[in-house]
mmCIF file with all atom_site columns, C-alpha atoms in Angstrom:
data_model
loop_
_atom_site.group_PDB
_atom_site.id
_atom_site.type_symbol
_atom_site.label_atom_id
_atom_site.label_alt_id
_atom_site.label_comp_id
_atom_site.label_asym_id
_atom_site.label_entity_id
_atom_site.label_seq_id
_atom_site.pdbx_PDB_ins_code
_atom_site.Cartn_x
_atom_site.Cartn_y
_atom_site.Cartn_z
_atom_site.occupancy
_atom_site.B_iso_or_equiv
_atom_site.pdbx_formal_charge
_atom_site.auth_seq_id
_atom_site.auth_comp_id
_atom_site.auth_asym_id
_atom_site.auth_atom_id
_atom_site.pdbx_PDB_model_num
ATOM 1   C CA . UNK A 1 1   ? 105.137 116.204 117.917 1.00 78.00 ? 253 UNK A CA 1
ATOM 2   C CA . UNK A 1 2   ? 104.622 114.918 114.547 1.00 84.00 ? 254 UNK A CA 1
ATOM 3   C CA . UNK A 1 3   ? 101.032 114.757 112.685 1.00 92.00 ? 255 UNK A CA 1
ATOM 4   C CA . UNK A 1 4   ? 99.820  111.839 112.083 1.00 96.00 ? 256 UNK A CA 1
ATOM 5   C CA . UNK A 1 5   ? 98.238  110.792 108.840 1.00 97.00 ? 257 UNK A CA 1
ATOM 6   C CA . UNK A 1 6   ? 96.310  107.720 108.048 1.00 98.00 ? 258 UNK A CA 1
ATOM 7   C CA . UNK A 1 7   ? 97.095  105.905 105.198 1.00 98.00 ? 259 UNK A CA 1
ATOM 8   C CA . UNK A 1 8   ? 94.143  102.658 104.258 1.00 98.00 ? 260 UNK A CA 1
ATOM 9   C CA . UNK A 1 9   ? 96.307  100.357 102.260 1.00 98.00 ? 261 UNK A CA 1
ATOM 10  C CA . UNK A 1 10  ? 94.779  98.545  99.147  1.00 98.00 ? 262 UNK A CA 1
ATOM 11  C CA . UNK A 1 11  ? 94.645  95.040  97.975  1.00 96.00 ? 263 UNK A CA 1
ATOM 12  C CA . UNK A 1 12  ? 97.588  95.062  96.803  1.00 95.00 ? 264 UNK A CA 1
ATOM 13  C CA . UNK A 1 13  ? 99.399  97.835  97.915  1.00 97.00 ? 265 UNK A CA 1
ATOM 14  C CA . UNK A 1 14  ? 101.929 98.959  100.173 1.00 97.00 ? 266 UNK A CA 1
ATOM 15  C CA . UNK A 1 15  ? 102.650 101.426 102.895 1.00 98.00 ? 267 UNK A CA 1
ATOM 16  C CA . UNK A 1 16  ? 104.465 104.429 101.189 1.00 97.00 ? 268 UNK A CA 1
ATOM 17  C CA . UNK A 1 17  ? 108.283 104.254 102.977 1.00 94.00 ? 269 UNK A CA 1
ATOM 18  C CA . UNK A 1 18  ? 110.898 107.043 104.529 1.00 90.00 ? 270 UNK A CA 1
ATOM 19  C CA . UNK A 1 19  ? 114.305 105.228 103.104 1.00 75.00 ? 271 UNK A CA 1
ATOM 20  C CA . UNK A 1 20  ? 115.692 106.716 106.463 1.00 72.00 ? 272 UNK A CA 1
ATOM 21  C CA . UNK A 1 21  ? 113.295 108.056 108.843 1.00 67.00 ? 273 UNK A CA 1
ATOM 22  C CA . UNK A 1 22  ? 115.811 108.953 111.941 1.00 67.00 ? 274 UNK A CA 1
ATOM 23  C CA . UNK A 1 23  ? 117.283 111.602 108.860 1.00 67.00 ? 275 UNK A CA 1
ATOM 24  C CA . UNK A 1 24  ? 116.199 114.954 108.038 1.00 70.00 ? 276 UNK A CA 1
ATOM 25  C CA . UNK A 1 25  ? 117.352 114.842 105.019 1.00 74.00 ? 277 UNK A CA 1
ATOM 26  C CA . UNK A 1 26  ? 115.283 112.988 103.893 1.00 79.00 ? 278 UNK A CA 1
ATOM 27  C CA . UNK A 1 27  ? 111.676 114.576 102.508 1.00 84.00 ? 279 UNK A CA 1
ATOM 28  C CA . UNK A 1 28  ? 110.123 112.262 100.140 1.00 91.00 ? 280 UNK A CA 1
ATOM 29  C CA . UNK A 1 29  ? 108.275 108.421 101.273 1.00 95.00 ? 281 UNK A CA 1
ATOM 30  C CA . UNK A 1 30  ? 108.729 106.163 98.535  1.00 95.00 ? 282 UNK A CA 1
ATOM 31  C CA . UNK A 1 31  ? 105.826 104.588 96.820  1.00 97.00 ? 283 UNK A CA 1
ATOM 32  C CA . UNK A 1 32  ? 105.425 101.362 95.477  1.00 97.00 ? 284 UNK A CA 1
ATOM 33  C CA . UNK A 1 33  ? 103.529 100.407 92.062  1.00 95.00 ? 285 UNK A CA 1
ATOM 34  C CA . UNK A 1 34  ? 100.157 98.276  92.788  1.00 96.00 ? 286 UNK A CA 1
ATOM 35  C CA . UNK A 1 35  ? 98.771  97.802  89.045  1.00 93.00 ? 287 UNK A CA 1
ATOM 36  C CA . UNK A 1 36  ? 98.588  99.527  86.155  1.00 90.00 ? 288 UNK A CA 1
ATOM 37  C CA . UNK A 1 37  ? 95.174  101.293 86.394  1.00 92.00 ? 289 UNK A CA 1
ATOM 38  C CA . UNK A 1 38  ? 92.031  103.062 84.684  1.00 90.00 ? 290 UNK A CA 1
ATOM 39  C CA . UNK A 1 39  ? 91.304  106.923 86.130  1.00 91.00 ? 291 UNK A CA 1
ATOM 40  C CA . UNK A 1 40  ? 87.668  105.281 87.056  1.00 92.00 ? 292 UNK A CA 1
ATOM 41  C CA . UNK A 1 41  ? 87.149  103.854 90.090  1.00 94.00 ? 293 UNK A CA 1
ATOM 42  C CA . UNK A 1 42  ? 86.562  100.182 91.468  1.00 95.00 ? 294 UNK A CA 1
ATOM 43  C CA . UNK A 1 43  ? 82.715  99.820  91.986  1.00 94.00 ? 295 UNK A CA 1
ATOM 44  C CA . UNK A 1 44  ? 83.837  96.816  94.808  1.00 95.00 ? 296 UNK A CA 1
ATOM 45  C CA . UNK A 1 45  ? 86.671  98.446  96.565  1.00 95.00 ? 297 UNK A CA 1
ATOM 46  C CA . UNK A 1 46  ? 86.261  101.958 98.070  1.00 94.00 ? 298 UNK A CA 1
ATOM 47  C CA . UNK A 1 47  ? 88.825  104.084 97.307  1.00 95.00 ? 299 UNK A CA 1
ATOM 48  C CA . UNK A 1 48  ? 90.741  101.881 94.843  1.00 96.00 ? 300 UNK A CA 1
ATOM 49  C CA . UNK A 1 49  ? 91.124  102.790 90.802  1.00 95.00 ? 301 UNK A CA 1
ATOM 50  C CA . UNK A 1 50  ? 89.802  99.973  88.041  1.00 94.00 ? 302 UNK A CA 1
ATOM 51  C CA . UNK A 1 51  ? 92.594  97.684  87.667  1.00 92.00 ? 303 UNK A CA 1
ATOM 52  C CA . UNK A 1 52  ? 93.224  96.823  84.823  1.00 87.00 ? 304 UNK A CA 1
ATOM 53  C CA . UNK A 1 53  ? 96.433  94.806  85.176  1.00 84.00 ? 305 UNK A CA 1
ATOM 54  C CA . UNK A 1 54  ? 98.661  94.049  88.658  1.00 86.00 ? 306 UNK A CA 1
ATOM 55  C CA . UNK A 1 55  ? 100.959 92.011  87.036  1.00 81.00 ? 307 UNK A CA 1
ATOM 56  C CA . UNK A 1 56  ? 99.937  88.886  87.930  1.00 78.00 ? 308 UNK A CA 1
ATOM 57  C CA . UNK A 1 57  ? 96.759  88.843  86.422  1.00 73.00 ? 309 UNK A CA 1
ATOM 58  C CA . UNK A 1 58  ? 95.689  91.016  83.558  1.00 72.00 ? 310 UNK A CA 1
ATOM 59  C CA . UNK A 1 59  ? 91.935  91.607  82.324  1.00 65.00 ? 311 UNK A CA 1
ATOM 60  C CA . UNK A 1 60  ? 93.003  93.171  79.310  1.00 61.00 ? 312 UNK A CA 1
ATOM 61  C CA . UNK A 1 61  ? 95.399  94.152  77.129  1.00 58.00 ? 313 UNK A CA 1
ATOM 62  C CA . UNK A 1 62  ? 95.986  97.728  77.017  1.00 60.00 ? 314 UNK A CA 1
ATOM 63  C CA . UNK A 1 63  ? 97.691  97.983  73.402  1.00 59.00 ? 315 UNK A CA 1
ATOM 64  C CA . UNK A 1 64  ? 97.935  94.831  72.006  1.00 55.00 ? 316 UNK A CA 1
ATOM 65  C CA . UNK A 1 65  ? 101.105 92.477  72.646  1.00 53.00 ? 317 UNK A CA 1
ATOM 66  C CA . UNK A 1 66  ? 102.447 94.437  75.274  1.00 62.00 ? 318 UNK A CA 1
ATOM 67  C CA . UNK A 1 67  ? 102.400 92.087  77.743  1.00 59.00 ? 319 UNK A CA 1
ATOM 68  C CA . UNK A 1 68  ? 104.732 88.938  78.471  1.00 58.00 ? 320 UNK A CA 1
ATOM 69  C CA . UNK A 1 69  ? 105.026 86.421  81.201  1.00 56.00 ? 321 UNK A CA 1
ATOM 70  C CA . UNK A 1 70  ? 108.536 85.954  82.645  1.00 57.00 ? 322 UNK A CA 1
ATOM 71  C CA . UNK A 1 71  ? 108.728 82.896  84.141  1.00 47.00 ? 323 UNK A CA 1
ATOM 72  C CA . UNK A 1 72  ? 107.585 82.633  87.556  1.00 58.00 ? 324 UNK A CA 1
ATOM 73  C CA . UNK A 1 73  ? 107.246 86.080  88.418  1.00 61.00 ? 325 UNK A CA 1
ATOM 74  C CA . UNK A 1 74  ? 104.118 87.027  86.666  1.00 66.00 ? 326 UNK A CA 1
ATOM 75  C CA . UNK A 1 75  ? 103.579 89.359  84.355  1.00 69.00 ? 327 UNK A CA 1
ATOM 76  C CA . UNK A 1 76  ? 105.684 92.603  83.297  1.00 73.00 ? 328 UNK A CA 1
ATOM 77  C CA . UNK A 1 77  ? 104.782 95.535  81.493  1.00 75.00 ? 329 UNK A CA 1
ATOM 78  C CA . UNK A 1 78  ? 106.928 96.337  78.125  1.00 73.00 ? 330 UNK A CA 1
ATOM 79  C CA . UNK A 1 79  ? 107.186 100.243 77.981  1.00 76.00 ? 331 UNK A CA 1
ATOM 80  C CA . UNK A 1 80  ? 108.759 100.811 74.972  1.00 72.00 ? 332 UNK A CA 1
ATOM 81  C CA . UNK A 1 81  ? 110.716 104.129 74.195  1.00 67.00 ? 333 UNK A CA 1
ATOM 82  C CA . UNK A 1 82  ? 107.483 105.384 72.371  1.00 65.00 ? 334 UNK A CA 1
ATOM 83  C CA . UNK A 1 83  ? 105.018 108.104 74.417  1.00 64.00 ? 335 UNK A CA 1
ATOM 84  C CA . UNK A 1 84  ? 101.555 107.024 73.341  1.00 64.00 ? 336 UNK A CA 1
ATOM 85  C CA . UNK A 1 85  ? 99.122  109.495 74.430  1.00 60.00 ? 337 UNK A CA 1
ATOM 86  C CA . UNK A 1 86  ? 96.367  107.884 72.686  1.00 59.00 ? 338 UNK A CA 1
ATOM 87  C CA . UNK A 1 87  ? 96.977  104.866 75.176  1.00 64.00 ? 339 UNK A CA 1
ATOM 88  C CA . UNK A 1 88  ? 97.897  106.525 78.451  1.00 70.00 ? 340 UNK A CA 1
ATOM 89  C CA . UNK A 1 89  ? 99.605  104.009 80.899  1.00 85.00 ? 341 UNK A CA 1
ATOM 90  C CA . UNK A 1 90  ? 98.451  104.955 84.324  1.00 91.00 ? 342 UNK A CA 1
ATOM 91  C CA . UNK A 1 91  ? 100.327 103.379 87.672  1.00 93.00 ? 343 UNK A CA 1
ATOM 92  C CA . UNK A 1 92  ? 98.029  103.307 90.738  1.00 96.00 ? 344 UNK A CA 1
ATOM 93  C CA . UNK A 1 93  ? 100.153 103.355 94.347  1.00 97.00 ? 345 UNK A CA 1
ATOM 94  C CA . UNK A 1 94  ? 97.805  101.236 96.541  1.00 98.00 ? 346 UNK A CA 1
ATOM 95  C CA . UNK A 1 95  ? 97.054  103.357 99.396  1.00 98.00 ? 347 UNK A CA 1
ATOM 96  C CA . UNK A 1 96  ? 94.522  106.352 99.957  1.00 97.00 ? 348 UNK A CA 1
ATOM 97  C CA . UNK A 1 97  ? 95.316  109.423 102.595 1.00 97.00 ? 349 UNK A CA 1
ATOM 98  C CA . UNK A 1 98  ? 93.214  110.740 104.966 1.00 97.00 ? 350 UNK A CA 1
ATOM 99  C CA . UNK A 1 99  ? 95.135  114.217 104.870 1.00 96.00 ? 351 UNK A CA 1
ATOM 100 C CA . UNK A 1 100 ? 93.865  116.809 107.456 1.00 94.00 ? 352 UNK A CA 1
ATOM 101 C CA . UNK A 1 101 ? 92.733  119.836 106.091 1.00 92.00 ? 353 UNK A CA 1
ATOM 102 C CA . UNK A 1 102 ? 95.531  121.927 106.532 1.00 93.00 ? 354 UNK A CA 1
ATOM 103 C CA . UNK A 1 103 ? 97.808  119.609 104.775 1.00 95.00 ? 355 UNK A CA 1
ATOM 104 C CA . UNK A 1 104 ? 98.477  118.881 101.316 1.00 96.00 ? 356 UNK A CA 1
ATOM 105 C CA . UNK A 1 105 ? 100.863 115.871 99.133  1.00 96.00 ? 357 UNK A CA 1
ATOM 106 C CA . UNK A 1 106 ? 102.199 115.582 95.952  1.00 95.00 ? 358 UNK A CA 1
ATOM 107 C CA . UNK A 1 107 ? 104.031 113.046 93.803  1.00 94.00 ? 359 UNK A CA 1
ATOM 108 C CA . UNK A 1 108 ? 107.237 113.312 92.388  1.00 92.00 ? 360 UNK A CA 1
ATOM 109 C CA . UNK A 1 109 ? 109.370 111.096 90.473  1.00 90.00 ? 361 UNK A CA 1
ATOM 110 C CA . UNK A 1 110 ? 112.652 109.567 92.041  1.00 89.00 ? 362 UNK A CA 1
ATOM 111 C CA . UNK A 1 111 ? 115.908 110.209 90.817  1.00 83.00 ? 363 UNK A CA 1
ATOM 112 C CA . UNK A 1 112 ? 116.454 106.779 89.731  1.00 82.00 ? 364 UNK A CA 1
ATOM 113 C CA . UNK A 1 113 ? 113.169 107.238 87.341  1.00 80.00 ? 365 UNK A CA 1
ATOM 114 C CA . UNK A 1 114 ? 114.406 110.882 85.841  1.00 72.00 ? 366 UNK A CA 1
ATOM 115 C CA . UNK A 1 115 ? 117.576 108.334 85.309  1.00 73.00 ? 367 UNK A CA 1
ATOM 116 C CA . UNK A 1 116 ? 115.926 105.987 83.105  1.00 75.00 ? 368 UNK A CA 1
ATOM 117 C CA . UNK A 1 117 ? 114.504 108.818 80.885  1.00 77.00 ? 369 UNK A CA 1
ATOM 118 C CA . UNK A 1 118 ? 110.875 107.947 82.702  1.00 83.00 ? 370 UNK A CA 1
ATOM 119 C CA . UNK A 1 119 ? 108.227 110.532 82.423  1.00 83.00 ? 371 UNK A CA 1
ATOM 120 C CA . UNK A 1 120 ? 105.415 111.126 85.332  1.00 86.00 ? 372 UNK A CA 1
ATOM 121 C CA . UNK A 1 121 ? 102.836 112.966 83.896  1.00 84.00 ? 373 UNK A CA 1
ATOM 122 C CA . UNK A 1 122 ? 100.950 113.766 87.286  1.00 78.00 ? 374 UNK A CA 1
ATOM 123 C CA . UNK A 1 123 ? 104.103 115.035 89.467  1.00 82.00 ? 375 UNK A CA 1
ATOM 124 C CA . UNK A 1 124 ? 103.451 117.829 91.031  1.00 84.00 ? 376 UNK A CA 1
ATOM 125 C CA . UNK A 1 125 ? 99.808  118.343 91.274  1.00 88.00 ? 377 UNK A CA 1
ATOM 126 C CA . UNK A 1 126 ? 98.643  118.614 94.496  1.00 92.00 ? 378 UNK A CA 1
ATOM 127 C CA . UNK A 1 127 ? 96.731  115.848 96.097  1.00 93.00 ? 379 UNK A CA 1
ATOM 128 C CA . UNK A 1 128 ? 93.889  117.484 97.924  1.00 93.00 ? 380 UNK A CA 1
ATOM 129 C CA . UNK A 1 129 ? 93.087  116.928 101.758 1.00 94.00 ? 381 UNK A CA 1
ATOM 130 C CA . UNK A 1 130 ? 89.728  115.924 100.728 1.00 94.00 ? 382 UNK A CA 1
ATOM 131 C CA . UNK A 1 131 ? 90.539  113.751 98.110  1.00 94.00 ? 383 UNK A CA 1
ATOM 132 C CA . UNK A 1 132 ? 89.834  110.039 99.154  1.00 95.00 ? 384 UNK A CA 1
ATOM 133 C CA . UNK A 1 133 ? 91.307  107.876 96.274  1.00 96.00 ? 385 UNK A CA 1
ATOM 134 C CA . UNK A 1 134 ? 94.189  105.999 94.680  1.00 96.00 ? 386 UNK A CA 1
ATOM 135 C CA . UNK A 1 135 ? 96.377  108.125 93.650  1.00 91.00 ? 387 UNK A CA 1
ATOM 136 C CA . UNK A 1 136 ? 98.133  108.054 90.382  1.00 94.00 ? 388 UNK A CA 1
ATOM 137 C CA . UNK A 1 137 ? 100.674 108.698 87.607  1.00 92.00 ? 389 UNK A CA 1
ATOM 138 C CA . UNK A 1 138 ? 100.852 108.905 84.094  1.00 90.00 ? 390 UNK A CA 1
ATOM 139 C CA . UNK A 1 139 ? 104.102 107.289 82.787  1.00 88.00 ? 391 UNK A CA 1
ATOM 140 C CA . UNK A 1 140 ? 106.015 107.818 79.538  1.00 84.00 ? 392 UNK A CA 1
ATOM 141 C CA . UNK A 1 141 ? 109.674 106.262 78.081  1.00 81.00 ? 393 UNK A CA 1
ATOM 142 C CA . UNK A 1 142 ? 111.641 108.746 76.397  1.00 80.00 ? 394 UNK A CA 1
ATOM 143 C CA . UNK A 1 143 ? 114.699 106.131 76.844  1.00 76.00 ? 395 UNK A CA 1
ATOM 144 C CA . UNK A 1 144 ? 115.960 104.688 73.449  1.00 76.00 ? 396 UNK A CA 1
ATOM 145 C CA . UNK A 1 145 ? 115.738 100.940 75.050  1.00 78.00 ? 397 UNK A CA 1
ATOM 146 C CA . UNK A 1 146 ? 112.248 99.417  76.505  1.00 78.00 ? 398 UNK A CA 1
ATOM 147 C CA . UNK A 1 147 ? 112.095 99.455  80.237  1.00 82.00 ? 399 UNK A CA 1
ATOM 148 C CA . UNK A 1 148 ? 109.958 97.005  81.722  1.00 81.00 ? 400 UNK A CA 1
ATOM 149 C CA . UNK A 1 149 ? 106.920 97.959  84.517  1.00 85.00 ? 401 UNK A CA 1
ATOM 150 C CA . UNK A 1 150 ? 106.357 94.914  87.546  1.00 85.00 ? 402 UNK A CA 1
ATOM 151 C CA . UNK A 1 151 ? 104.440 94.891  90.883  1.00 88.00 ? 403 UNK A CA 1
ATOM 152 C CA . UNK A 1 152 ? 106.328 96.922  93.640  1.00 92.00 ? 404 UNK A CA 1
ATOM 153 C CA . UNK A 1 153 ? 108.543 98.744  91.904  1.00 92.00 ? 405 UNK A CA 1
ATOM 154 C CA . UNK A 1 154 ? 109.489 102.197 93.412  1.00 93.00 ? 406 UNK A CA 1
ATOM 155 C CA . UNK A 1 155 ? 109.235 104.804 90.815  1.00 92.00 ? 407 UNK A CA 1
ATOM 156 C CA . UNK A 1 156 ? 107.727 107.543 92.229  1.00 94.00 ? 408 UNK A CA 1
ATOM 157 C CA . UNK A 1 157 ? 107.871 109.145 96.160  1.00 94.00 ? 409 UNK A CA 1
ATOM 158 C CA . UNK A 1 158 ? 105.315 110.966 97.865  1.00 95.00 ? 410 UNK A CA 1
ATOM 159 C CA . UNK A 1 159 ? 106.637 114.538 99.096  1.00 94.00 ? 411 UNK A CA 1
ATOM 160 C CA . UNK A 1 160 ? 104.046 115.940 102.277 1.00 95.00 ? 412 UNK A CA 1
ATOM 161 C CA . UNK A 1 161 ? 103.425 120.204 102.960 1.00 95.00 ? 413 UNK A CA 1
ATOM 162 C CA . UNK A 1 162 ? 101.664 121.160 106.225 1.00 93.00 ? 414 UNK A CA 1
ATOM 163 C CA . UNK A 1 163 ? 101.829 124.040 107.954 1.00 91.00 ? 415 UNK A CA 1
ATOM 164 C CA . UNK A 1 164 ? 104.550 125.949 108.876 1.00 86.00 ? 416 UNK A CA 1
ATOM 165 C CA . UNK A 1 165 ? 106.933 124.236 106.750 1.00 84.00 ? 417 UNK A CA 1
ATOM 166 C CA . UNK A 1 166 ? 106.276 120.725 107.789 1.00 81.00 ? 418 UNK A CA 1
ATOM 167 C CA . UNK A 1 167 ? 106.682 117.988 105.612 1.00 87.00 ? 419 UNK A CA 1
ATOM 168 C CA . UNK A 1 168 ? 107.530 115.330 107.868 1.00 88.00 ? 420 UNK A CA 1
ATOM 169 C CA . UNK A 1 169 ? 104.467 113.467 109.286 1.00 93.00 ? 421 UNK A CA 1
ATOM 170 C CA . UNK A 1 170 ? 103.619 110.247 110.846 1.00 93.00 ? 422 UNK A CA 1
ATOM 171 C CA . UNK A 1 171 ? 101.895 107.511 108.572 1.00 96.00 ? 423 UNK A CA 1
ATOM 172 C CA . UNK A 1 172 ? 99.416  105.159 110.709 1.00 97.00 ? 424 UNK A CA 1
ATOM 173 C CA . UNK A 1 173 ? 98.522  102.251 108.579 1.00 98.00 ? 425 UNK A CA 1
ATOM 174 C CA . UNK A 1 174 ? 94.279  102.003 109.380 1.00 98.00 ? 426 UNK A CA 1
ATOM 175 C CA . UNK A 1 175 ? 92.357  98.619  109.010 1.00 97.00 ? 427 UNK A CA 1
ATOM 176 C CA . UNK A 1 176 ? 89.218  99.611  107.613 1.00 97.00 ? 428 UNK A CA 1
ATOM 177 C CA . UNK A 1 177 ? 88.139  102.851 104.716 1.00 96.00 ? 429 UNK A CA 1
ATOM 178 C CA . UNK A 1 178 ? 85.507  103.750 106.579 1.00 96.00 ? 430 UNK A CA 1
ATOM 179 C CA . UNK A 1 179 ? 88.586  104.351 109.207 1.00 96.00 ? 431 UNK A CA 1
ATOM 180 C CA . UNK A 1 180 ? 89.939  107.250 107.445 1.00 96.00 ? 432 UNK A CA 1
ATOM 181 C CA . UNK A 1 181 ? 88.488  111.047 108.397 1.00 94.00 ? 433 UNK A CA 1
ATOM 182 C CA . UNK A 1 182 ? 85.243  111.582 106.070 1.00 92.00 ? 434 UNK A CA 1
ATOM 183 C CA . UNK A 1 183 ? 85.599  114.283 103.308 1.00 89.00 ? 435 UNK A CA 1
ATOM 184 C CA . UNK A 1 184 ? 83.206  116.390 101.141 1.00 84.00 ? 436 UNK A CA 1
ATOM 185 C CA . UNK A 1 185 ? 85.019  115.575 98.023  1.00 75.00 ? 437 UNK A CA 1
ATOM 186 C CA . UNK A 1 186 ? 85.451  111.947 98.808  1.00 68.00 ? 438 UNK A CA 1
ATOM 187 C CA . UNK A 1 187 ? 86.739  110.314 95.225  1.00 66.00 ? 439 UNK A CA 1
ATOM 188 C CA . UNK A 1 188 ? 86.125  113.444 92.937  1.00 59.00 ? 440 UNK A CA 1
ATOM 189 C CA . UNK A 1 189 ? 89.235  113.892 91.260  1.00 55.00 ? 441 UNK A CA 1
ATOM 190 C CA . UNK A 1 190 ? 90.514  115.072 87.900  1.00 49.00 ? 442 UNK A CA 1
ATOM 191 C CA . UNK A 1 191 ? 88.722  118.269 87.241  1.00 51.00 ? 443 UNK A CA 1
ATOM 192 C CA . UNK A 1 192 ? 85.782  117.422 89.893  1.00 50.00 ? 444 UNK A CA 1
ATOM 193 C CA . UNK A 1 193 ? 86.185  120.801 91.488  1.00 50.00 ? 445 UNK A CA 1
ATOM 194 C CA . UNK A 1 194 ? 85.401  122.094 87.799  1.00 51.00 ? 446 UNK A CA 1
ATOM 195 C CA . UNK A 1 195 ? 87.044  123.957 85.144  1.00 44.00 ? 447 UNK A CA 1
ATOM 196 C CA . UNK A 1 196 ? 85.627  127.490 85.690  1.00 44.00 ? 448 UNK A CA 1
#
């Protein structure tokens, strides 16, 4: 029987998708970009990272003329073949775990994203079973032509490990935050646990 894990979608955000679920050869859920995002978190939505722009409303500028509005679709994101780590440009995913303790998830990039010459910065590192937050990515264009960032956009998969090899679990979509299984760590999150 498969573990279920419940996943609190934000405003916003979507449920992380298997492309085909009745395959095992297929590991990694997709996940959808929400907004581009600050590392703090919301002080009105639990859970959720400071938005800073979802594309169809931005409260600021993050470097100066990046954005543009494409007719009636919002706004995009112009990532231009240029890594600026002075100006980090950080995707949040929309939806927070409640992992069980022996479990653990990680974010990868997609092939279609190593494709583009797109850079996640945060693939790999583990997402903690305690950890009860947005998770997110760095992003960098190493691509000689601009590629352009918009709401929903699946750049990145979620890849699950659980004992005994399992990496195949059961998301429940749950109404509420307070829903999800309560943690120690909660939203502590890059370098909370400490550095020594």
């Amino acid at each position: 029987m498969p573990t279920l894990i419940p996943v609190y979608i934000l405003p916003g955000g979507r449920m992380p998708h298997l492309h085909d679920k009745d395959s095992d050869e297929n590991v990694g859920f997709d996940l959808f970009t929400r907004a581009l995002v600050s590392l703090e978190m919301d002080e009105k939505v639990s859970g959720m990272r400071r938005t800073l722009c979802d594309f169809s409303e931005c409260s600021e500028e993050l470097i100066p003329g990046i954005f543009f509005r494409r007719a009636g679709s919002g706004y995009s994101y112009r990532l231009d073949p240029i890594c600026r780590p002075e100006h980090p440009i950080i995707i949040g995913f929309g939806v927070v775990l409640g992992l069980p303790t022996n479990w653990y998830a990680e974010v990868w990039p997609r092939t279609s994203t190593a494709g583009n010459s797109l850079i996640l910065s945060h693939k790999g590192i583990p997402i903690d079973p305690g950890f009860r937050g947005e998770f997110v990515t760095g992003i960098c264009n190493q691509e000689s032509s601009t590629f352009h960032l918009t709401s929903g956009q699946k750049l990145a998969q979620i890849k699950f490990h659980g004992p005994g090899g399992d990496f195949r679990p059961t998301l429940v979509p749950v109404r509420n935050f307070e829903d999800l299984p309560k943690s120690k760590r909660m939203f502590g999150n890059h370098g909370s646990t400490g550095s020594h």
